[in-house]
């Protein structure tokens, strides 16, 4: 089992995540061994496993701790995330994921659609097998619904040249922050934390997720010049506009529109022109400011959780994740 | 609310199905109103609603009957079926479904992928909200998993010129019979039938589903000459071989191979040649014989269920469904 080096400093989380990976591995069984292997490779490809990790940390907020149950729910959360990744790759026609060829690049979109569906099933299978309280599942389906609604929302907003910050935040709240919020909330829930701390945990997750997604969107613009391009170009061509662009465009829409209106016909030099405009209007800086606000909020909220070693670990993980070099 | 005329002779089932359609309608809420309307139209398009109908009939096998719960589970089963239909249409590039333009034809594959995902969530949302026994959900996730595995299995078998009857039956068992079996089993389960009758109900559903799918596959070959073609051509071109072809090809593989080996490049006259070969080798008749065996088995099993008005209705529905003109 392969795991991201960021967990080397957190032996307990690391060992729980490794056990979680084994649970996932055990629950993926497909007659087509090539597909099975591809899913298993994706699991083992050393993703950061942030959602299950935050869940595991949050599962020490309250007084109870059932390790077997916690690891199963962590597995369900990661499999749910994987299912959305596989379908996102179908939508984005993505060639690689976590450094591996995507299922849809290797076997075609059709396999990828069913593989994502299969992973949704595996998520619910793991969840229903280990979770003894139906309320948790109810929350989960509601959250899952909101995640999908976030994706549909984003689809509907494609090529919306008037998209504002509010719409952007609504989208990433659905498609990213929701699952972070759910992970932290469920952690508090299974540890029998009281309602106050459960909702606090949910807010922690929400703010981490918001900061994480904004920073991810910023990274597209701050990579070395030769690394830029591909993903941004792709998103922009597909009409998905992220925060740095939205902030910059707010300053002077007419400067951007001639390029963006070309939609999927934007050339590499159109893209470069837009990137330059974004820097000119300080879109990246403004986005960074907003990300910092979410990060600071998350940090402040974590500090009001009950004291414990899990809390200092949660703080350290969050700081190293969100104060990362940009 | 629109409902298939086949239920006009069954006033109780009809009124329950209408209420179920209202539950589905109420649970579908998407910001994109066009997509929402499209899903609602699909619900109202007058499909046969066989899976929820069999569930509702089977929910009178045992002594208990909770109408509200029964209607909710029926709704979850139909929504699950709809989710698989939406994704099947993505795979098959289908232009219409139940006489309506498909979501993917109208809004593109990307919307269709997320719409199917959304419907899976709605299924689980309805189920977890109304179902008070986790065992039911567990069964459901296991069954859903097998349905998806059936689809993946079928994908993996594309262009398998050596595909035998056994592989075909395994495929349709997963992709079709499984959901019929689940519907009948869950009906028995919620009515608190004993284990004997629960497993009997499951077998009833399995045999109905097997007969139903074989007959559906036969229909492709027995329509008027001008109606033939499209779907069969499409399936054959995509390497999906159904029972009449498999039976016929078993008699003389060399006669078929030159055509089939052209794969997606098969012309209309190639298709016609294969259809003629299938008739020459009596592939349709053999498939009909096997369908009859499953139908007869289903009928015999229904007759051993506890007596009641539901039972005579189940018999009549099954007879009119499976003894349909071919």
XYZ file of C-alpha atoms in Angstrom:
652
model
C 0.000 0.000 0.000
C 1.273 3.370 -1.107
C 0.519 6.573 0.789
C 1.305 10.273 0.361
C 4.420 11.437 2.219
C 2.474 14.245 3.914
C 1.222 11.678 6.455
C 4.700 10.535 7.514
C 4.583 12.965 10.439
C 1.221 11.635 11.639
C 1.773 7.939 12.436
C -1.735 7.256 13.770
C -3.522 8.881 10.829
C -1.112 7.170 8.477
C -1.734 3.722 9.908
C -5.508 4.276 9.885
C -5.390 5.471 6.277
C -3.378 2.396 5.304
C -5.983 0.187 6.909
C -8.680 2.159 5.100
C -6.922 1.528 1.787
C -7.026 -2.182 2.544
C -10.787 -1.990 3.221
C -11.314 -0.241 -0.119
C -9.145 -2.771 -1.896
C -11.109 -5.647 -0.390
C -14.446 -4.184 -1.482
C -13.571 -3.735 -5.152
C -14.290 -6.902 -7.083
C -14.990 -6.839 -10.782
C -14.980 -9.701 -13.239
C -13.023 -7.541 -15.715
C -9.663 -7.768 -14.013
C -8.172 -4.910 -16.035
C -10.798 -2.457 -14.811
C -10.477 -3.777 -11.281
C -6.740 -3.273 -11.406
C -7.173 0.248 -12.736
C -9.464 1.233 -9.877
C -7.112 -0.349 -7.377
C -4.193 1.506 -8.925
C -6.114 4.765 -8.554
C -6.620 3.964 -4.872
C -2.933 3.249 -4.439
C -1.676 6.169 -6.516
C -0.802 8.242 -3.490
C -3.576 10.829 -3.508
C -3.639 13.000 -0.381
C -6.700 11.211 1.062
C -7.759 14.488 2.668
C -11.436 13.713 3.134
C -10.965 10.432 5.017
C -8.031 11.957 6.942
C -10.156 14.866 8.191
C -12.915 12.437 9.031
C -10.488 10.288 11.035
C -9.134 13.309 12.905
C -12.656 14.546 13.624
C -13.639 11.110 14.895
C -11.736 12.003 18.081
C -13.779 15.133 18.849
C -16.322 13.329 21.019
C -15.844 10.749 23.796
C -16.509 7.578 21.758
C -14.221 5.883 19.298
C -15.017 2.726 17.348
C -11.988 2.166 15.203
C -13.434 -0.434 12.845
C -16.483 1.706 12.142
C -14.362 4.841 11.687
C -12.132 3.166 9.126
C -15.140 1.868 7.201
C -16.755 5.311 7.001
C -13.417 6.823 5.973
C -13.283 4.241 3.180
C -16.827 5.123 2.061
C -15.910 8.818 1.896
C -12.812 8.183 -0.199
C -14.694 5.843 -2.555
C -17.401 8.478 -2.960
C -14.695 10.978 -3.852
C -13.176 8.522 -6.326
C -16.566 7.989 -7.975
C -16.947 11.728 -8.581
C -13.345 11.882 -9.893
C -13.973 9.124 -12.424
C -17.084 10.895 -13.707
C -15.361 14.281 -13.676
C -12.692 12.782 -15.918
C -15.414 11.705 -18.333
C -16.780 15.251 -18.424
C -13.363 16.857 -18.771
C -11.946 14.286 -21.158
C -8.976 14.140 -18.824
C -6.030 12.002 -19.974
C -4.440 11.442 -16.543
C -5.382 11.466 -12.857
C -2.926 11.163 -9.990
C -0.303 10.532 -12.642
C -2.114 7.497 -14.041
C -3.950 7.203 -17.319
C -7.654 7.729 -16.561
C -10.133 4.903 -16.948
C -11.855 6.776 -19.727
C -8.578 7.442 -21.572
C -7.611 3.789 -21.275
C -10.920 1.970 -21.718
C -13.264 4.628 -23.124
C -15.982 6.838 -21.701
C -18.468 4.003 -21.499
C -16.413 2.004 -19.066
C -15.746 5.137 -17.055
C -19.468 5.898 -16.670
C -20.228 2.445 -15.301
C -17.057 2.363 -13.229
C -18.109 5.585 -11.483
C -21.556 4.101 -10.896
C -19.976 0.986 -9.512
C -17.911 3.056 -7.088
C -21.052 4.866 -5.863
C -22.479 1.433 -5.095
C -19.327 0.361 -3.296
C -19.534 3.514 -1.191
C -23.082 2.724 -0.088
C -22.257 -0.931 0.369
C -19.413 -0.158 2.767
C -21.490 2.472 4.534
C -24.562 0.323 5.042
C -22.504 -2.622 6.182
C -20.703 -0.812 8.974
C -22.837 2.100 9.925
C -25.380 1.242 12.591
C -27.259 4.511 12.579
C -29.464 5.333 9.663
C -29.370 9.046 10.375
C -25.783 9.073 9.158
C -26.749 7.535 5.880
C -29.564 10.002 5.491
C -27.166 12.867 5.918
C -24.845 11.237 3.486
C -27.418 10.926 0.729
C -28.428 14.535 1.243
C -24.816 15.615 0.974
C -24.182 13.457 -2.025
C -27.199 14.992 -3.667
C -25.814 18.466 -3.013
C -22.460 17.444 -4.481
C -24.115 16.318 -7.704
C -26.278 19.408 -7.730
C -23.033 21.423 -7.468
C -21.694 19.650 -10.546
C -24.910 20.203 -12.491
C -24.833 23.814 -11.347
C -21.309 24.216 -12.700
C -22.341 22.649 -15.995
C -25.236 25.065 -16.285
C -22.934 28.010 -15.673
C -20.558 27.188 -18.498
C -19.866 30.127 -20.763
C -21.672 32.446 -18.391
C -19.689 35.647 -18.950
C -21.582 37.390 -16.158
C -20.719 34.806 -13.569
C -20.042 36.524 -10.260
C -18.074 35.640 -7.150
C -21.297 34.555 -5.473
C -22.073 31.967 -8.152
C -18.498 30.684 -8.061
C -18.631 30.258 -4.293
C -21.961 28.488 -4.528
C -20.482 26.061 -7.039
C -17.356 25.158 -5.101
C -19.401 24.979 -1.925
C -21.444 22.212 -3.552
C -18.780 20.362 -5.456
C -15.871 20.514 -2.962
C -16.644 22.046 0.435
C -19.718 19.854 0.924
C -17.664 16.663 1.089
C -15.083 18.198 3.451
C -17.932 19.433 5.666
C -19.566 16.016 5.601
C -16.284 14.300 6.478
C -15.719 16.468 9.563
C -19.376 16.331 10.589
C -19.502 12.542 10.348
C -16.298 12.291 12.368
C -17.863 14.324 15.174
C -21.082 12.333 14.846
C -19.542 8.876 15.213
C -17.517 10.063 18.202
C -20.802 11.059 19.884
C -19.879 14.720 20.058
C -22.746 17.015 21.051
C -24.683 19.063 18.516
C -22.624 22.170 19.106
C -19.386 20.414 18.219
C -20.951 18.501 15.346
C -21.954 21.737 13.678
C -18.660 23.334 14.521
C -16.891 20.407 12.849
C -19.086 20.857 9.800
C -18.105 24.524 9.563
C -14.432 23.611 9.941
C -14.754 21.226 7.007
C -16.661 23.758 4.946
C -14.015 26.453 5.376
C -11.159 24.049 4.683
C -12.913 22.860 1.534
C -13.549 26.396 0.304
C -9.936 27.452 0.886
C -8.661 24.243 -0.669
C -10.670 24.640 -3.872
C -9.833 28.331 -4.312
C -6.134 27.560 -3.871
C -6.416 24.695 -6.318
C -7.952 27.073 -8.845
C -5.224 29.650 -8.167
C -2.485 27.063 -8.726
C -3.556 26.805 -12.362
C -2.332 30.393 -12.805
C 0.812 30.352 -10.707
C 2.629 27.323 -12.066
C 5.724 27.824 -14.192
C 4.847 29.200 -17.592
C 5.429 25.851 -19.298
C 3.185 24.027 -16.838
C 0.384 26.546 -17.162
C -1.759 26.188 -20.156
C -3.137 22.708 -20.337
C -5.627 22.601 -17.467
C -6.476 26.303 -17.488
C -6.803 26.332 -21.231
C -9.016 23.326 -21.012
C -11.295 24.744 -18.317
C -11.469 28.142 -19.964
C -12.194 26.619 -23.347
C -14.930 24.564 -21.742
C -16.407 27.715 -20.219
C -15.521 26.929 -16.608
C -14.382 30.220 -15.080
C -12.639 30.223 -11.716
C -12.072 32.902 -9.129
C -8.932 34.701 -10.422
C -10.600 35.204 -13.800
C -13.898 36.285 -12.235
C -12.235 38.860 -9.977
C -10.143 40.261 -12.820
C -13.025 40.331 -15.278
C -15.158 42.244 -12.773
C -12.709 45.135 -13.203
C -13.032 45.409 -16.949
C -15.346 42.912 -18.659
C -14.807 44.401 -22.120
C -11.090 43.565 -22.027
C -11.848 39.856 -21.556
C -14.935 39.261 -23.632
C -13.356 39.261 -27.117
C -11.212 36.298 -26.063
C -13.726 34.354 -24.000
C -16.448 34.652 -26.611
C -14.419 32.416 -28.883
C -15.350 29.626 -26.459
C -13.902 26.263 -27.516
C -12.074 27.971 -30.385
C -9.768 29.938 -28.089
C -6.177 29.607 -29.265
C -3.083 29.326 -27.101
C -2.341 33.008 -27.656
C -5.910 33.940 -26.628
C -5.301 32.035 -23.428
C -2.014 33.762 -22.811
C -3.667 37.135 -23.351
C -6.338 36.298 -20.781
C -3.729 35.058 -18.300
C -1.849 38.328 -18.705
C -5.041 40.323 -18.192
C -5.766 38.349 -15.028
C -2.342 39.237 -13.653
C -2.745 42.863 -14.749
C -6.022 43.152 -12.816
C -4.615 41.283 -9.807
C -7.135 38.460 -10.012
C -4.769 35.984 -8.399
C -4.001 38.264 -5.442
C -7.660 38.892 -4.752
C -8.397 35.189 -4.905
C -5.507 34.548 -2.523
C -6.973 37.067 -0.097
C -10.283 35.272 -0.093
C -8.620 31.875 0.336
C -6.712 33.277 3.335
C -9.975 34.396 4.898
C -11.383 30.878 4.651
C -8.122 29.405 5.960
C -8.031 31.794 8.919
C -11.655 31.039 9.685
C -10.942 27.299 9.598
C -7.944 27.730 11.910
C -9.936 29.834 14.395
C -12.759 27.304 14.420
C -10.413 24.353 14.929
C -8.991 26.132 17.975
C -12.443 26.131 19.581
C -12.823 22.347 19.265
C -12.216 20.289 22.425
C -8.529 20.033 23.214
C -6.620 16.924 22.272
C -3.810 15.528 20.214
C -6.205 15.144 17.252
C -6.793 18.936 17.411
C -3.155 19.909 17.176
C -2.736 17.445 14.325
C -5.764 18.905 12.548
C -4.253 22.369 12.936
C -0.888 21.307 11.582
C -2.377 19.471 8.609
C -4.578 22.426 7.765
C -1.723 24.901 8.023
C 0.626 22.860 5.867
C -2.136 22.178 3.344
C -3.486 25.687 2.974
C -0.391 27.760 3.541
C 1.306 25.794 0.796
C 3.614 27.566 -1.639
C 1.679 29.105 -4.476
C -49.788 12.290 -14.104
C -49.611 9.967 -17.060
C -49.634 6.195 -16.718
C -49.434 3.219 -19.073
C -52.817 1.808 -20.131
C -51.799 -1.702 -19.076
C -52.703 -0.722 -15.487
C -56.289 0.316 -16.308
C -57.529 -3.144 -15.291
C -55.749 -2.972 -11.918
C -57.239 0.024 -10.083
C -55.298 -0.467 -6.817
C -51.890 -0.872 -8.491
C -52.731 2.032 -10.778
C -53.592 4.371 -7.933
C -50.476 3.328 -5.964
C -48.285 3.879 -9.027
C -49.802 7.328 -9.526
C -48.999 8.204 -5.945
C -45.490 6.860 -6.463
C -45.052 9.127 -9.480
C -45.997 12.068 -7.288
C -43.368 11.047 -4.707
C -40.720 10.870 -7.445
C -41.809 14.222 -8.825
C -41.573 15.826 -5.390
C -38.043 14.522 -4.818
C -36.521 15.850 -8.015
C -35.306 19.402 -7.533
C -32.551 20.863 -9.681
C -31.558 24.464 -10.110
C -31.355 23.942 -13.871
C -35.069 23.897 -14.580
C -34.662 22.478 -18.082
C -32.894 19.388 -16.797
C -35.410 19.043 -13.993
C -38.253 19.197 -16.501
C -36.569 16.630 -18.679
C -36.264 14.153 -15.825
C -39.856 14.789 -14.807
C -40.977 14.256 -18.378
C -39.170 10.930 -18.421
C -41.041 9.936 -15.251
C -44.347 10.928 -16.816
C -43.681 9.443 -20.234
C -45.817 6.405 -19.569
C -43.214 3.688 -19.123
C -44.639 0.395 -17.887
C -43.321 0.880 -14.337
C -42.902 -2.872 -14.052
C -40.361 -2.942 -11.253
C -42.352 -0.793 -8.801
C -45.556 -2.551 -9.852
C -44.147 -5.991 -9.041
C -42.807 -4.616 -5.784
C -46.260 -3.249 -4.882
C -47.961 -6.532 -5.730
C -45.364 -8.471 -3.727
C -45.855 -6.140 -0.775
C -49.101 -8.052 -0.105
C -47.420 -11.455 0.234
C -46.961 -11.213 4.003
C -49.337 -10.080 6.765
C -48.124 -6.461 7.134
C -48.776 -3.531 4.847
C -47.480 0.000 5.360
C -48.762 1.895 2.361
C -46.636 5.027 2.721
C -43.442 3.001 3.099
C -44.390 0.728 0.193
C -44.932 3.668 -2.129
C -41.595 5.215 -1.132
C -39.666 2.015 -1.818
C -41.507 1.625 -5.128
C -40.381 5.161 -5.994
C -36.765 4.355 -5.074
C -36.833 1.282 -7.328
C -38.189 3.234 -10.286
C -35.669 6.060 -9.783
C -32.863 3.499 -9.633
C -34.122 2.069 -12.910
C -34.265 5.574 -14.415
C -30.668 6.262 -13.325
C -29.460 3.167 -15.147
C -31.535 4.135 -18.220
C -29.971 7.603 -18.370
C -26.477 6.134 -18.207
C -27.352 3.376 -20.683
C -28.404 6.101 -23.106
C -24.978 7.694 -22.694
C -23.297 4.397 -23.515
C -25.573 3.608 -26.456
C -25.704 7.159 -27.802
C -29.471 6.699 -27.881
C -31.464 9.571 -29.432
C -34.819 8.785 -27.781
C -36.215 6.994 -24.722
C -39.892 6.357 -24.066
C -40.544 8.490 -27.147
C -38.742 11.532 -25.705
C -35.411 12.957 -26.740
C -32.811 11.610 -24.283
C -31.037 13.909 -21.863
C -27.761 13.225 -23.570
C -29.182 13.938 -27.038
C -30.695 17.189 -25.800
C -28.076 18.494 -23.365
C -24.984 16.417 -24.138
C -23.314 13.417 -22.540
C -21.885 15.450 -19.698
C -25.257 16.456 -18.350
C -26.466 12.907 -18.759
C -23.602 11.498 -16.664
C -24.327 13.838 -13.750
C -28.090 13.482 -14.154
C -27.771 9.722 -13.778
C -25.585 10.249 -10.709
C -28.148 12.638 -9.302
C -30.878 10.041 -9.769
C -28.815 7.438 -7.898
C -28.654 9.917 -5.020
C -32.393 10.542 -5.173
C -32.965 6.796 -5.004
C -30.885 6.499 -1.833
C -32.405 9.647 -0.390
C -35.945 8.323 -0.762
C -34.916 4.909 0.508
C -33.094 6.143 3.591
C -35.864 8.554 4.455
C -38.641 5.996 4.517
C -37.037 2.695 5.144
C -36.686 1.868 8.828
C -34.709 -1.297 8.481
C -31.112 -1.126 7.406
C -31.075 -4.701 6.199
C -33.223 -3.610 3.278
C -30.742 -0.960 2.273
C -27.910 -3.383 2.561
C -29.634 -5.754 0.206
C -30.298 -2.864 -2.091
C -26.686 -1.782 -2.333
C -25.610 -5.356 -2.952
C -28.163 -5.656 -5.734
C -27.253 -2.322 -7.227
C -23.659 -3.416 -7.249
C -24.598 -6.584 -9.107
C -26.578 -4.543 -11.642
C -23.555 -2.378 -12.391
C -21.328 -5.427 -12.492
C -23.765 -6.844 -15.079
C -23.316 -3.720 -17.198
C -19.542 -3.838 -16.894
C -19.685 -7.526 -17.730
C -21.652 -6.774 -20.898
C -19.164 -4.075 -21.870
C -16.300 -6.522 -21.416
C -18.039 -9.072 -23.639
C -18.401 -6.732 -26.600
C -17.179 -8.255 -29.860
C -16.754 -11.617 -28.181
C -17.530 -13.892 -31.108
C -17.355 -16.945 -28.878
C -19.958 -15.680 -26.464
C -22.153 -18.551 -25.359
C -25.672 -18.862 -23.989
C -24.254 -19.115 -20.501
C -22.477 -15.744 -20.728
C -25.581 -14.120 -22.196
C -27.741 -15.425 -19.358
C -25.222 -14.232 -16.790
C -25.319 -10.762 -18.311
C -29.093 -10.354 -18.414
C -29.327 -11.898 -14.981
C -27.190 -9.022 -13.691
C -28.490 -6.149 -15.740
C -32.238 -6.951 -15.792
C -33.353 -9.916 -13.694
C -31.531 -8.643 -10.614
C -33.766 -5.582 -10.290
C -36.948 -7.600 -10.851
C -35.773 -10.078 -8.226
C -34.961 -7.272 -5.812
C -38.364 -5.666 -6.364
C -40.266 -8.836 -5.543
C -37.961 -9.706 -2.655
C -38.312 -6.277 -1.066
C -42.088 -6.460 -1.461
C -42.160 -9.718 0.464
C -39.701 -8.293 2.991
C -41.692 -5.173 3.880
C -44.857 -7.249 4.218
C -43.044 -9.359 6.833
C -43.325 -12.534 4.819
C -41.276 -15.433 6.172
C -37.921 -16.435 4.667
C -39.438 -19.134 2.515
C -41.772 -16.698 0.784
C -39.142 -13.976 0.569
C -36.862 -16.265 -1.404
C -39.754 -17.553 -3.441
C -40.635 -13.955 -4.353
C -37.027 -13.344 -5.364
C -37.116 -16.352 -7.681
C -40.407 -15.156 -9.160
C -38.818 -11.799 -9.951
C -35.681 -13.416 -11.351
C -37.647 -15.614 -13.760
C -39.896 -12.742 -14.860
C -36.856 -10.560 -15.482
C -35.068 -13.261 -17.485
C -38.135 -13.933 -19.659
C -38.731 -10.197 -20.062
C -35.214 -9.455 -21.279
C -35.045 -12.404 -23.663
C -38.377 -11.359 -25.180
C -37.165 -7.804 -25.461
C -34.102 -9.024 -27.317
C -36.266 -11.204 -29.571
C -38.537 -8.252 -30.423
C -35.606 -6.598 -32.184
C -35.751 -9.397 -34.764
C -39.487 -9.834 -35.172
C -40.629 -6.290 -35.834
C -41.776 -5.346 -39.331
C -38.865 -5.187 -41.722
C -38.868 -1.387 -41.785
C -38.802 -1.180 -37.991
C -35.983 -3.670 -37.677
C -32.564 -2.373 -38.277
C -31.921 0.603 -36.085
C -31.648 -0.911 -32.606
C -30.381 -4.304 -33.744
C -27.914 -2.738 -36.122
C -26.734 -0.511 -33.368
C -26.277 -3.299 -30.819
C -24.648 -5.595 -33.335
C -22.333 -2.871 -34.559
C -21.393 -2.154 -30.968
C -20.627 -5.826 -30.444
C -23.554 -6.598 -28.143
C -24.849 -10.007 -29.210
C -28.191 -11.242 -27.925
C -29.728 -14.667 -27.633
C -31.193 -15.242 -31.145
C -27.824 -14.448 -32.707
C -25.945 -16.576 -30.192
C -28.174 -19.611 -30.733
C -27.971 -19.282 -34.513
C -24.234 -18.691 -34.542
C -23.679 -21.821 -32.429
C -24.957 -23.837 -35.425
C -22.477 -22.463 -37.921
C -20.032 -19.834 -36.647
C -18.219 -19.561 -39.987
C -21.372 -18.296 -41.707
C -21.613 -15.325 -39.328
C -18.030 -14.361 -38.696
C -17.266 -12.595 -41.986
C -20.054 -10.097 -41.211
C -19.528 -9.666 -37.489
C -15.807 -9.200 -37.837
C -16.448 -5.888 -39.584
C -17.552 -4.632 -36.161
C -18.614 -0.980 -36.264
C -18.158 -0.962 -40.036
C -21.032 -3.387 -40.671
C -23.259 -2.045 -43.435
C -27.033 -2.308 -43.629
C -26.720 -5.184 -46.051
C -24.333 -6.984 -43.675
C -26.972 -6.627 -41.019
C -29.695 -7.975 -43.257
C -27.519 -10.946 -44.131
C -27.009 -11.717 -40.445
C -30.722 -11.351 -39.728
C -31.490 -13.783 -42.537
C -28.925 -16.237 -41.197
C -30.495 -15.984 -37.740
C -33.883 -16.858 -39.186
C -32.382 -19.674 -41.280
C -30.828 -21.245 -38.181
C -34.003 -20.697 -36.123
C -32.286 -18.500 -33.567
C -35.515 -16.658 -32.750
C -37.497 -19.849 -32.174
C -34.862 -21.247 -29.860
C -34.773 -18.007 -27.903
C -38.556 -18.072 -27.667
C -38.406 -21.575 -26.262
C -36.050 -20.478 -23.539
C -38.174 -17.411 -22.732
C -41.207 -19.673 -22.405
C -39.359 -21.850 -19.945
C -38.624 -18.847 -17.739
C -42.222 -17.618 -18.092
C -43.646 -21.013 -17.179
C -41.327 -21.221 -14.217
C -42.426 -17.767 -13.048
C -46.097 -18.711 -13.393
C -45.633 -21.956 -11.471
C -43.778 -20.161 -8.697
C -46.414 -17.411 -8.420
C -49.029 -20.114 -7.950
C -47.225 -21.343 -4.854
C -47.315 -17.910 -3.172
C -49.969 -17.370 -0.453
C -53.412 -16.964 -1.965
C -54.846 -13.498 -2.365
C -56.115 -10.955 -4.816
C -52.543 -9.669 -5.278
C -51.576 -13.159 -6.466
C -54.198 -13.392 -9.174
C -53.244 -9.898 -10.317
C -49.576 -10.853 -10.406
C -50.469 -13.878 -12.496
C -52.533 -11.831 -14.954
C -49.894 -9.120 -15.300
C -47.175 -11.693 -15.881
C -49.239 -13.591 -18.443
C -50.160 -10.470 -20.397
C -46.599 -9.183 -20.224
C -44.763 -12.325 -21.215
C -47.251 -13.965 -23.530
C -47.286 -10.780 -25.584
C -47.373 -10.996 -29.348
C -43.889 -11.357 -30.762
